[in-house]
Short mmCIF file of C-alpha atoms and ligand atoms in Angstrom, two decimals:
data_model
loop_
_atom_site.label_atom_id
_atom_site.label_comp_id
_atom_site.label_asym_id
_atom_site.label_seq_id
_atom_site.Cartn_x
_atom_site.Cartn_y
_atom_site.Cartn_z
CA MET U 1 108.55 -57.31 -108.55
CA PHE U 2 111.37 -56.04 -106.58
CA ASP U 3 112.96 -52.89 -107.79
CA LYS U 4 116.01 -53.50 -105.95
CA PHE U 5 118.17 -56.49 -104.84
CA HIS U 6 121.33 -54.74 -103.44
CA ASP U 7 121.44 -52.83 -100.28
CA GLU U 8 124.65 -51.63 -98.65
CA CYS U 9 123.66 -50.80 -95.26
CA GLY U 10 124.77 -50.33 -91.70
CA VAL U 11 122.73 -51.68 -88.61
CA PHE U 12 122.86 -51.01 -85.01
CA ALA U 13 121.08 -52.25 -81.95
CA ILE U 14 121.20 -51.66 -78.16
CA TYR U 15 119.35 -53.16 -75.18
CA GLY U 16 119.39 -51.89 -71.53
CA HIS U 17 120.31 -48.36 -71.75
CA ALA U 18 118.09 -45.19 -70.86
CA GLU U 19 119.66 -43.23 -73.73
CA ALA U 20 118.93 -45.99 -76.30
CA ALA U 21 118.01 -43.61 -79.13
CA ASN U 22 120.68 -41.14 -78.57
CA LEU U 23 123.36 -43.96 -78.57
CA SER U 24 121.77 -45.50 -81.74
CA TYR U 25 122.08 -42.12 -83.39
CA LEU U 26 125.75 -41.98 -82.58
CA GLY U 27 126.30 -45.48 -83.62
CA LEU U 28 124.67 -44.74 -86.97
CA TYR U 29 126.58 -41.54 -87.26
CA ALA U 30 129.73 -43.66 -87.07
CA LEU U 31 128.29 -46.15 -89.75
CA GLN U 32 127.33 -43.35 -92.13
CA HIS U 33 129.81 -44.47 -94.63
CA ARG U 34 127.83 -47.75 -95.16
CA GLY U 35 124.80 -45.79 -96.55
CA GLN U 36 124.01 -42.23 -97.11
CA GLU U 37 120.54 -42.35 -98.52
CA SER U 38 118.22 -42.65 -95.59
CA ALA U 39 118.43 -43.54 -91.91
CA GLY U 40 116.03 -44.62 -89.30
CA ILE U 41 115.71 -45.62 -85.64
CA ALA U 42 112.95 -47.58 -83.93
CA SER U 43 112.88 -47.66 -80.05
CA SER U 44 110.63 -49.35 -77.54
CA ASP U 45 109.56 -48.13 -74.22
CA GLY U 46 108.03 -51.45 -73.20
CA ARG U 47 104.56 -50.66 -74.71
CA GLU U 48 104.84 -48.79 -77.94
CA ILE U 49 107.42 -48.89 -80.86
CA HIS U 50 108.39 -45.49 -81.93
CA CYS U 51 110.00 -45.23 -85.31
CA TYR U 52 111.43 -42.32 -87.16
CA LYS U 53 113.09 -42.53 -90.62
CA SER U 54 113.83 -40.07 -93.25
CA MET U 55 115.97 -39.48 -96.32
CA GLY U 56 119.43 -38.02 -95.87
CA HIS U 57 122.38 -38.16 -93.52
CA VAL U 58 122.05 -39.22 -89.91
CA ALA U 59 123.17 -35.98 -88.47
CA ASP U 60 120.59 -34.08 -90.42
CA ILE U 61 117.72 -36.47 -89.76
CA PHE U 62 118.01 -36.97 -85.94
CA THR U 63 117.52 -33.56 -84.42
CA PRO U 64 117.15 -33.23 -80.60
CA THR U 65 113.31 -33.07 -80.99
CA VAL U 66 113.20 -36.10 -83.25
CA LEU U 67 115.36 -37.95 -80.72
CA SER U 68 113.16 -36.91 -77.80
CA GLY U 69 110.28 -38.68 -79.64
CA LEU U 70 112.19 -42.15 -79.45
CA PRO U 71 111.74 -43.00 -75.77
CA GLY U 72 112.81 -46.38 -74.15
CA ASP U 73 115.83 -48.19 -73.17
CA ARG U 74 116.24 -50.45 -76.29
CA ALA U 75 116.45 -49.47 -79.90
CA ILE U 76 117.64 -50.50 -83.42
CA GLY U 77 118.83 -48.21 -86.09
CA HIS U 78 119.71 -48.47 -89.98
CA THR U 79 121.43 -46.49 -92.47
CA ARG U 80 120.80 -47.32 -96.18
CA TYR U 81 122.48 -46.76 -99.47
CA SER U 82 120.76 -47.10 -102.67
CA THR U 83 121.11 -46.12 -106.25
CA ALA U 84 118.70 -44.41 -108.45
CA GLY U 85 115.13 -45.77 -109.07
CA ASP U 86 113.74 -46.50 -105.77
CA THR U 87 115.39 -43.86 -103.56
CA VAL U 88 112.02 -43.50 -101.67
CA LEU U 89 111.28 -42.99 -97.98
CA LEU U 90 108.96 -46.12 -98.27
CA ASN U 91 112.10 -48.30 -98.61
CA ALA U 92 113.94 -46.72 -95.58
CA GLN U 93 114.39 -48.95 -92.58
CA PRO U 94 113.48 -50.07 -89.96
CA PHE U 95 110.13 -51.50 -90.98
CA SER U 96 107.73 -51.74 -88.05
CA VAL U 97 104.33 -53.39 -87.76
CA ALA U 98 101.92 -54.65 -85.11
CA CYS U 99 100.97 -58.28 -85.66
CA ASN U 100 99.96 -61.24 -83.66
CA LYS U 101 103.46 -61.45 -82.29
CA GLY U 102 103.09 -57.88 -80.81
CA LYS U 103 104.83 -54.82 -82.12
CA ILE U 104 108.01 -55.37 -83.94
CA ALA U 105 110.54 -53.49 -86.03
CA ILE U 106 113.16 -54.87 -88.23
CA ALA U 107 116.19 -53.71 -90.13
CA HIS U 108 118.94 -55.65 -92.01
CA ASN U 109 122.22 -55.47 -94.08
CA GLY U 110 122.48 -57.78 -96.98
CA ASN U 111 120.47 -59.11 -99.76
CA ILE U 112 117.96 -61.87 -99.72
CA THR U 113 118.33 -63.56 -103.08
CA ASN U 114 115.08 -65.41 -102.91
CA ALA U 115 113.10 -62.47 -101.89
CA GLY U 116 111.14 -62.31 -105.29
CA GLU U 117 109.81 -65.80 -104.84
CA LEU U 118 108.94 -65.37 -101.13
CA ARG U 119 107.15 -62.14 -101.85
CA ARG U 120 105.05 -63.67 -104.64
CA ASP U 121 104.20 -66.46 -102.26
CA LEU U 122 103.22 -64.10 -99.52
CA GLU U 123 101.10 -61.96 -101.88
CA ARG U 124 99.34 -64.93 -103.07
CA ALA U 125 98.60 -65.73 -99.43
CA GLY U 126 97.19 -62.22 -98.90
CA SER U 127 100.03 -59.98 -97.78
CA ILE U 128 100.07 -56.43 -98.96
CA PHE U 129 103.53 -54.88 -99.39
CA GLN U 130 104.15 -51.17 -99.11
CA ALA U 131 107.65 -51.03 -100.44
CA SER U 132 110.06 -52.89 -102.67
CA SER U 133 112.63 -53.67 -100.08
CA ASP U 134 113.38 -57.33 -99.16
CA THR U 135 113.40 -56.48 -95.31
CA GLU U 136 109.46 -56.19 -95.55
CA VAL U 137 109.49 -59.83 -96.71
CA ILE U 138 111.09 -61.00 -93.38
CA LEU U 139 108.42 -58.96 -91.44
CA HIS U 140 105.63 -60.76 -93.33
CA LEU U 141 107.16 -64.11 -92.77
CA VAL U 142 107.40 -63.31 -89.21
CA ALA U 143 103.73 -62.28 -89.14
CA HIS U 144 102.56 -65.28 -90.96
CA SER U 145 104.35 -67.78 -88.72
CA ARG U 146 102.29 -69.98 -86.48
CA GLU U 147 105.02 -69.98 -83.84
CA ARG U 148 103.84 -68.35 -80.57
CA THR U 149 107.13 -66.49 -79.59
CA LEU U 150 108.75 -63.81 -81.63
CA ALA U 151 112.15 -65.88 -81.32
CA GLY U 152 110.31 -68.85 -82.80
CA ALA U 153 108.66 -66.87 -85.55
CA LEU U 154 111.85 -65.19 -86.52
CA ARG U 155 113.83 -68.46 -86.52
CA GLU U 156 111.02 -69.92 -88.93
CA ALA U 157 111.29 -66.81 -91.10
CA LEU U 158 115.06 -66.93 -91.30
CA LEU U 159 115.14 -70.42 -92.36
CA GLN U 160 113.32 -69.50 -95.51
CA LEU U 161 115.73 -66.83 -96.51
CA GLU U 162 118.45 -67.36 -98.92
CA GLY U 163 121.49 -65.10 -99.36
CA ALA U 164 123.14 -62.59 -97.12
CA PHE U 165 121.63 -60.76 -94.00
CA SER U 166 122.76 -59.35 -90.88
CA LEU U 167 119.56 -58.46 -89.04
CA VAL U 168 118.40 -56.49 -86.02
CA CYS U 169 114.94 -56.91 -84.70
CA LEU U 170 113.14 -54.92 -81.97
CA ALA U 171 110.09 -56.13 -80.07
CA GLN U 172 108.35 -54.27 -77.07
CA ASP U 173 110.47 -56.00 -74.53
CA ARG U 174 113.49 -57.41 -76.50
CA VAL U 175 116.11 -57.11 -79.10
CA ILE U 176 116.98 -60.09 -81.35
CA VAL U 177 119.80 -60.01 -83.98
CA ALA U 178 120.93 -62.79 -86.42
CA ARG U 179 123.41 -63.59 -89.18
CA ASP U 180 122.90 -65.61 -92.15
CA PRO U 181 124.50 -69.08 -91.96
CA TYR U 182 127.32 -68.04 -94.44
CA GLY U 183 128.34 -64.97 -92.62
CA PHE U 184 128.50 -62.84 -95.51
CA ARG U 185 127.96 -59.41 -93.77
CA PRO U 186 129.47 -58.58 -90.38
CA LEU U 187 127.63 -57.94 -87.14
CA ALA U 188 129.64 -57.36 -83.98
CA ILE U 189 128.55 -57.70 -80.40
CA GLY U 190 129.62 -55.17 -77.57
CA THR U 191 128.92 -54.22 -74.16
CA LEU U 192 128.54 -50.66 -72.74
CA GLU U 193 129.21 -50.16 -68.99
CA ARG U 194 126.57 -48.13 -67.20
CA GLU U 195 126.98 -45.95 -64.05
CA ALA U 196 124.58 -48.25 -62.34
CA GLY U 197 123.16 -51.57 -63.12
CA ALA U 198 124.24 -54.20 -65.68
CA PRO U 199 126.07 -53.23 -68.79
CA ALA U 200 124.05 -52.54 -71.93
CA HIS U 201 124.23 -54.87 -74.89
CA VAL U 202 125.12 -53.17 -78.25
CA PHE U 203 125.31 -54.65 -81.77
CA ALA U 204 126.77 -52.98 -84.97
CA SER U 205 127.91 -53.69 -88.37
CA GLU U 206 131.27 -52.33 -87.57
CA THR U 207 133.13 -51.81 -84.28
CA CYS U 208 133.83 -48.21 -85.08
CA ALA U 209 130.28 -47.62 -83.76
CA PHE U 210 131.30 -49.04 -80.47
CA ASP U 211 134.43 -46.74 -80.26
CA LEU U 212 132.29 -43.71 -80.41
CA ILE U 213 130.00 -44.62 -77.65
CA ASN U 214 132.69 -46.10 -75.53
CA ALA U 215 131.39 -49.65 -75.84
CA ALA U 216 133.81 -52.53 -75.78
CA TYR U 217 133.92 -55.13 -78.62
CA VAL U 218 133.35 -58.69 -77.32
CA ASN U 219 133.09 -60.84 -80.60
CA ASP U 220 130.87 -61.39 -83.49
CA VAL U 221 127.43 -62.98 -84.01
CA GLU U 222 128.29 -66.39 -85.48
CA PRO U 223 127.06 -67.36 -88.96
CA GLY U 224 123.61 -69.05 -88.31
CA GLU U 225 123.45 -67.65 -84.99
CA MET U 226 120.63 -65.71 -83.27
CA VAL U 227 121.31 -63.50 -80.22
CA ILE U 228 118.43 -62.67 -77.99
CA VAL U 229 118.47 -59.97 -75.34
CA GLY U 230 115.46 -59.51 -72.97
CA PRO U 231 114.70 -58.93 -69.39
CA GLU U 232 115.88 -62.49 -68.64
CA GLY U 233 119.50 -61.45 -70.12
CA MET U 234 121.38 -62.36 -73.13
CA SER U 235 121.17 -65.85 -74.86
CA ARG U 236 122.92 -67.10 -78.00
CA GLU U 237 121.54 -70.04 -80.04
CA ARG U 238 122.23 -71.39 -83.40
CA TYR U 239 118.99 -71.39 -85.42
CA THR U 240 120.59 -73.34 -88.21
CA PRO U 241 123.94 -75.00 -88.87
CA ALA U 242 126.67 -72.75 -90.19
CA ARG U 243 127.39 -73.18 -93.86
CA GLN U 244 130.62 -72.70 -95.85
CA LEU U 245 132.03 -69.47 -94.26
CA SER U 246 131.80 -66.71 -96.99
CA GLN U 247 132.70 -63.31 -95.28
CA CYS U 248 132.57 -60.48 -97.86
CA VAL U 249 136.35 -59.79 -98.52
CA PHE U 250 135.29 -56.44 -100.10
CA GLU U 251 134.45 -55.30 -96.50
CA HIS U 252 138.22 -55.31 -95.96
CA VAL U 253 139.15 -54.12 -99.37
CA TYR U 254 136.83 -51.02 -99.52
CA PHE U 255 133.61 -50.95 -97.67
CA SER U 256 134.49 -51.00 -94.03
CA ARG U 257 136.18 -48.18 -92.18
CA PRO U 258 139.89 -48.79 -91.64
CA ASP U 259 139.58 -48.14 -87.80
CA SER U 260 136.99 -51.03 -87.55
CA ILE U 261 137.54 -54.64 -86.72
CA VAL U 262 135.51 -56.64 -89.11
CA PHE U 263 135.15 -60.43 -88.93
CA GLY U 264 137.48 -60.14 -85.97
CA ARG U 265 140.22 -58.70 -87.95
CA PRO U 266 141.60 -55.01 -88.17
CA VAL U 267 140.59 -53.47 -91.44
CA GLN U 268 143.60 -51.29 -91.46
CA GLU U 269 145.91 -54.22 -91.29
CA SER U 270 144.37 -55.84 -94.29
CA ARG U 271 144.42 -52.73 -96.38
CA GLU U 272 148.18 -52.00 -95.67
CA ASN U 273 148.96 -55.52 -96.55
CA LEU U 274 147.20 -55.23 -99.74
CA GLY U 275 149.29 -52.23 -100.72
CA ARG U 276 152.47 -54.04 -99.56
CA LEU U 277 151.82 -57.18 -101.62
CA LEU U 278 150.73 -55.10 -104.58
CA ALA U 279 154.07 -53.27 -104.42
CA ARG U 280 155.88 -56.74 -104.47
CA GLU U 281 153.73 -58.08 -107.36
CA ALA U 282 153.64 -55.05 -109.48
CA PRO U 283 156.56 -52.74 -108.81
CA VAL U 284 157.38 -49.65 -110.91
CA ALA U 285 160.11 -47.06 -111.07
CA ALA U 286 158.47 -43.97 -109.93
CA ASP U 287 158.86 -40.78 -107.93
CA VAL U 288 155.75 -40.61 -105.79
CA VAL U 289 152.93 -42.84 -104.51
CA VAL U 290 149.53 -40.92 -104.60
CA PRO U 291 146.30 -42.39 -103.16
CA VAL U 292 142.81 -41.87 -104.59
CA PRO U 293 141.34 -40.50 -101.36
CA ASP U 294 139.77 -41.99 -99.41
CA SER U 295 139.47 -45.47 -100.75
CA GLY U 296 143.11 -45.90 -101.71
CA VAL U 297 144.80 -44.32 -98.71
CA SER U 298 145.67 -47.26 -96.54
CA ALA U 299 146.84 -49.37 -99.54
CA ALA U 300 148.97 -46.48 -100.85
CA ILE U 301 150.66 -46.23 -97.41
CA GLY U 302 151.45 -49.95 -97.56
CA TYR U 303 152.64 -49.68 -101.18
CA ALA U 304 154.84 -46.68 -100.47
CA ASP U 305 156.51 -48.21 -97.46
CA GLU U 306 157.29 -51.53 -99.22
CA ALA U 307 158.47 -49.79 -102.44
CA GLY U 308 160.48 -47.27 -100.62
CA ILE U 309 158.88 -44.56 -102.63
CA PRO U 310 157.65 -41.27 -100.96
CA TYR U 311 153.93 -41.14 -100.18
CA ARG U 312 152.14 -37.85 -100.93
CA GLN U 313 148.54 -36.71 -100.79
CA ALA U 314 148.52 -35.05 -104.12
CA LEU U 315 144.79 -35.35 -104.61
CA ILE U 316 142.79 -33.38 -102.18
CA ARG U 317 139.18 -34.33 -101.46
CA ASN U 318 136.41 -32.06 -100.66
CA HIS U 319 134.80 -33.86 -97.78
CA TYR U 320 131.47 -32.14 -98.02
CA VAL U 321 130.25 -33.99 -101.12
CA GLY U 322 128.98 -37.52 -101.08
CA ARG U 323 130.75 -40.44 -102.86
CA THR U 324 130.60 -39.67 -106.48
CA PHE U 325 129.50 -43.31 -107.09
CA ILE U 326 126.13 -42.65 -105.58
CA GLU U 327 125.18 -39.88 -107.91
CA PRO U 328 122.12 -41.00 -109.86
CA SER U 329 123.04 -40.23 -113.48
CA GLN U 330 126.08 -40.35 -115.59
CA ALA U 331 125.93 -36.72 -116.26
CA ILE U 332 126.23 -35.84 -112.55
CA ARG U 333 128.63 -38.38 -111.99
CA ASP U 334 130.96 -36.79 -114.72
CA PHE U 335 130.75 -33.57 -112.90
CA GLY U 336 131.15 -35.24 -109.58
CA VAL U 337 134.79 -36.08 -109.83
CA LYS U 338 135.82 -32.52 -110.16
CA LEU U 339 133.63 -31.52 -107.31
CA LYS U 340 135.23 -34.11 -105.19
CA LEU U 341 139.03 -34.12 -106.00
CA ASN U 342 141.58 -31.47 -106.90
CA PRO U 343 145.19 -32.19 -107.65
CA VAL U 344 148.21 -30.48 -106.03
CA ARG U 345 150.04 -29.47 -109.01
CA HIS U 346 153.44 -28.83 -107.39
CA LEU U 347 153.51 -32.36 -105.96
CA LEU U 348 152.80 -33.84 -109.40
CA GLU U 349 154.63 -31.79 -112.00
CA GLY U 350 157.34 -33.69 -113.92
CA LYS U 351 156.77 -36.68 -111.54
CA ARG U 352 156.37 -40.41 -112.37
CA VAL U 353 153.24 -41.12 -110.31
CA VAL U 354 151.88 -44.38 -108.82
CA LEU U 355 148.20 -43.84 -108.42
CA VAL U 356 146.84 -46.41 -105.95
CA ASP U 357 142.93 -47.13 -105.61
CA ASP U 358 140.99 -50.09 -104.26
CA SER U 359 139.08 -50.95 -107.24
CA ILE U 360 137.97 -50.11 -110.75
CA VAL U 361 134.17 -50.69 -111.30
CA ARG U 362 133.01 -49.11 -114.44
CA GLY U 363 136.36 -47.39 -115.12
CA THR U 364 134.90 -43.90 -115.50
CA THR U 365 136.16 -42.43 -112.32
CA SER U 366 139.66 -43.81 -112.75
CA ARG U 367 139.79 -42.44 -116.26
CA LYS U 368 139.06 -38.85 -115.03
CA ILE U 369 141.51 -39.22 -112.17
CA VAL U 370 144.27 -40.28 -114.43
CA ARG U 371 143.61 -37.36 -116.75
CA MET U 372 143.47 -35.04 -113.65
CA VAL U 373 146.88 -36.14 -112.70
CA ARG U 374 148.32 -36.01 -116.04
CA GLY U 375 146.72 -32.57 -116.55
CA ALA U 376 148.48 -31.39 -113.43
CA GLY U 377 151.73 -32.10 -115.13
CA ALA U 378 152.66 -35.75 -114.13
CA ALA U 379 155.23 -37.19 -116.47
CA GLU U 380 153.82 -40.86 -115.97
CA VAL U 381 150.79 -42.13 -114.40
CA HIS U 382 150.97 -45.91 -113.27
CA MET U 383 147.70 -47.13 -111.84
CA ARG U 384 147.76 -49.97 -109.08
CA ILE U 385 144.61 -51.54 -107.76
CA SER U 386 144.75 -53.23 -104.51
CA CYS U 387 142.42 -56.14 -105.40
CA PRO U 388 141.89 -58.41 -108.47
CA PRO U 389 139.71 -57.26 -111.33
CA THR U 390 136.03 -56.91 -110.34
CA VAL U 391 134.59 -59.42 -113.01
CA SER U 392 131.15 -60.49 -111.40
CA PRO U 393 128.34 -58.57 -109.75
CA CYS U 394 127.63 -59.16 -106.04
CA TYR U 395 124.20 -60.52 -105.06
CA TYR U 396 125.01 -60.42 -101.50
CA GLY U 397 124.61 -56.73 -100.57
CA VAL U 398 127.37 -54.78 -102.38
CA ASP U 399 126.19 -52.33 -104.97
CA THR U 400 128.26 -53.35 -107.98
CA PRO U 401 126.48 -53.00 -111.29
CA SER U 402 125.62 -55.70 -113.75
CA SER U 403 128.39 -57.56 -115.73
CA SER U 404 127.66 -55.47 -118.77
CA GLU U 405 128.80 -52.37 -116.95
CA LEU U 406 131.72 -53.92 -115.06
CA ILE U 407 134.72 -53.02 -117.15
CA ALA U 408 136.79 -55.89 -116.09
CA ALA U 409 134.03 -58.45 -116.91
CA ASN U 410 134.29 -57.46 -120.62
CA HIS U 411 137.88 -56.22 -121.05
CA THR U 412 141.41 -57.38 -120.55
CA VAL U 413 143.76 -55.48 -118.17
CA GLU U 414 145.45 -54.06 -121.21
CA GLU U 415 142.22 -52.65 -122.64
CA ILE U 416 141.41 -51.29 -119.35
CA ARG U 417 144.67 -49.53 -119.21
CA ARG U 418 144.14 -48.04 -122.52
CA TYR U 419 140.58 -46.93 -121.54
CA VAL U 420 141.78 -45.25 -118.18
CA GLU U 421 144.63 -43.70 -120.16
CA ALA U 422 147.36 -44.93 -117.57
CA ASP U 423 151.09 -45.71 -118.54
CA SER U 424 150.63 -48.89 -116.73
CA LEU U 425 147.99 -50.83 -114.95
CA ALA U 426 148.26 -53.65 -112.47
CA TYR U 427 145.86 -55.35 -110.15
CA LEU U 428 146.70 -57.46 -106.95
CA SER U 429 146.28 -61.17 -107.61
CA LEU U 430 143.73 -63.41 -105.77
CA GLU U 431 146.61 -65.10 -103.92
CA GLY U 432 147.80 -61.63 -102.87
CA LEU U 433 144.28 -60.71 -101.67
CA LYS U 434 144.13 -63.93 -99.71
CA ASP U 435 147.42 -63.33 -98.07
CA ALA U 436 146.52 -59.80 -97.13
CA VAL U 437 143.38 -60.83 -95.23
CA ALA U 438 145.13 -63.84 -93.71
CA GLU U 439 142.73 -66.43 -95.31
CA ARG U 440 142.99 -69.73 -93.49
CA GLY U 441 141.26 -72.26 -95.68
CA ARG U 442 137.89 -70.80 -96.77
CA GLN U 443 136.69 -67.86 -94.71
CA TYR U 444 135.88 -65.21 -97.45
CA CYS U 445 133.56 -64.80 -100.44
CA TYR U 446 135.48 -63.78 -103.36
CA ALA U 447 132.64 -64.01 -105.97
CA CYS U 448 133.13 -60.51 -107.48
CA TYR U 449 136.62 -61.60 -108.30
CA THR U 450 136.00 -65.11 -109.39
CA GLY U 451 132.23 -65.38 -110.39
CA LYS U 452 132.10 -68.32 -107.97
CA TYR U 453 129.05 -67.75 -105.76
CA PRO U 454 129.01 -69.63 -102.50
CA THR U 455 125.01 -70.01 -102.58
CA GLU U 456 122.86 -71.35 -105.23
CA LEU U 457 121.25 -68.42 -107.05
CA VAL U 458 117.83 -69.82 -107.93
CA ASN U 459 116.27 -66.94 -109.73
CA ILE U 460 119.51 -65.48 -111.34
CA GLU U 461 117.52 -63.80 -114.20
CA GLU U 462 115.55 -61.88 -111.73
CA LEU U 463 118.72 -60.76 -109.85
CA VAL U 464 120.48 -59.74 -113.05
CA ALA U 465 117.55 -57.82 -114.18
CA ALA U 466 117.45 -55.87 -110.95
CA LYS U 467 121.10 -54.99 -111.28
CA THR U 468 120.64 -54.02 -114.84
CA ARG U 469 117.75 -51.69 -113.99
CA HIS U 470 119.56 -49.94 -111.06
CA GLY U 471 123.15 -50.94 -111.23
P1 AMP D 1 134.74 -46.42 -111.39
O1 AMP D 1 134.95 -45.17 -112.01
O2 AMP D 1 133.33 -47.06 -111.59
O3 AMP D 1 135.73 -47.47 -111.86
O4 AMP D 1 134.77 -46.23 -109.84
C1 AMP D 1 135.85 -46.54 -109.02
C2 AMP D 1 135.70 -45.95 -107.66
O5 AMP D 1 134.45 -46.42 -107.14
C3 AMP D 1 136.70 -46.39 -106.85
O6 AMP D 1 137.43 -45.20 -106.23
C4 AMP D 1 136.20 -47.24 -105.69
O7 AMP D 1 136.76 -46.99 -104.47
C5 AMP D 1 134.77 -46.89 -105.67
N1 AMP D 1 133.85 -48.09 -105.47
C6 AMP D 1 134.08 -49.28 -105.74
N2 AMP D 1 133.10 -50.10 -105.35
C7 AMP D 1 132.14 -49.27 -104.60
C8 AMP D 1 130.84 -49.52 -104.18
N3 AMP D 1 130.35 -50.62 -103.97
N4 AMP D 1 130.35 -48.33 -103.65
C9 AMP D 1 130.81 -47.17 -103.74
N5 AMP D 1 132.05 -46.93 -104.29
C10 AMP D 1 132.70 -47.97 -104.80
#
C-alpha cells in the first residue's frame, strides 16, 4: 500500500555545465516554496551517479562539502513537500539505481494515480520497494522494460502511467525530461550561456529557478513530450499524443511564485487579475484592503487598485517559520498562526477591513486570522477569496485534504462565513477565475473547484483513503 498519493514538489535538471550540482542547488533554492520537507540532487560524471538527499531546507542540506561530492556536468534535483505520516528520508528524491539500462536517477513532480496497481503488479513480478513514493514505481518500470535504450524504456514506462507527472531523469551520459499528456504540472526549458562552448540546457518547474542562475526561458516541455539531451545534442519527441490540456490552475492561484512564468504566462498577471475581478464581482464599502501574506498579496493589490481602496500590509509575517499548513498536527497548527502573523494595530483600529486570501481549505487558518484582525480593533472584517470554493480534493499533485476536511465541500458560503466569523465572505466565480488566467477554450484543470476530473480515476477508493490518512 502507498502511504501517500499527493506530492507537491519542485524539479530541476541541467546538462552540459561543469558546475551542474552548484547550479542545481541554486535552482532548488529558488524552488524551495514548492516543497520544504526534503531535497536531493543526483549528478553524473559520466561513470557514476552521485546522489545526496536529506530532510530539511535546500540551503541547510547542501553545504560546500556535500556539493563537492556531486561531480559531473549533468544533474537533476528535487525538493519535496509532504504532510505527516511518511515524512521519511526513504521517500526523498531523486531515486537512483543501477539496472540493465545503466545507472539512472529519477525525480518527479505530480501524482501517479494508478501507482497502487502498478506497484502491486511489479511486486508480484518480484520487485522490492524501499519507499512508499510513486517515483520508485517509474524506476522499477524502467528497469523491467525489455527496451534496450533508456529513452525506449522510459517511453514504455511513461505509457503505463496515469495522472500527473513532470519528470526529470539522469543517466550516466544524458538527461531526459518528460511531461504527462495532460500537462497538469509545469516544466520549463531554458538555456544557460557558458563562457566557452555550447550553452547548457536547463529544465525547471518554474522560471524563477532560471532567473537565479541567469538562464533564459525558452518554452515548456509539451504535454506528452520527452526531451532528451546527450552528447549528440538535444532532441524533442512526442512519446504519446497530447490529451485534453489540463494545466493546474492552482499553480496560478497559489502554488507558483508570482515572479515565475508558468504554462507560458506570468503568474503575477493572473494573480492581480484575480483580485481585480474579485473587486468587480464582490465589492464592499471599506477603508483598507489587507492581504493575508504572502498568499493573498498579489490579489489584494489587484483588489485595492480596482476598488480604489488603500492597500495596507497590516499583517506582518515572520519569514523564518515554515508555512503553517505543513505543520503535522492540529495542535501545532493552532499555535502556528500566531508564530507566523502579527497584526499592525494602528492600521486596523476602527477600520472596515477587506481581508484578501487565495483560498480557504479547512477554514481554521482563516478563522484565526479574522479573529486576529478583529482583536486588533477592526470595526468590520470582510473576507474575499481570489478563487472559487475548494470543493474537491486534488489527485494530481496538490496537497488538498479529503472532502471531509474541505470546508467548502460540506458547507455553504454563508456557513463558512459564520465559521470564520467574518462580516461578509465572497469567493471569485469560476468564470472570473477563467478570465483571470486568460482561458482560451480548455487549457486548465479546475477539478478542485468543480469536482470534474480530467482523467478517469480508476482506483478512487485508494486515492481517497490516502488523502484521509494523511490529508
Ligand atoms: P485553511 O485554514 O485550511 O483554510 O488554510 C488556508 C490557507 O492555506 C490559505 O492562506 C492558503 O493560502 C493556504 N493554502 C491553500 N492551499 C494550500 C496548499 N496546497 N499548500 C499549502 N498551503 C495552502
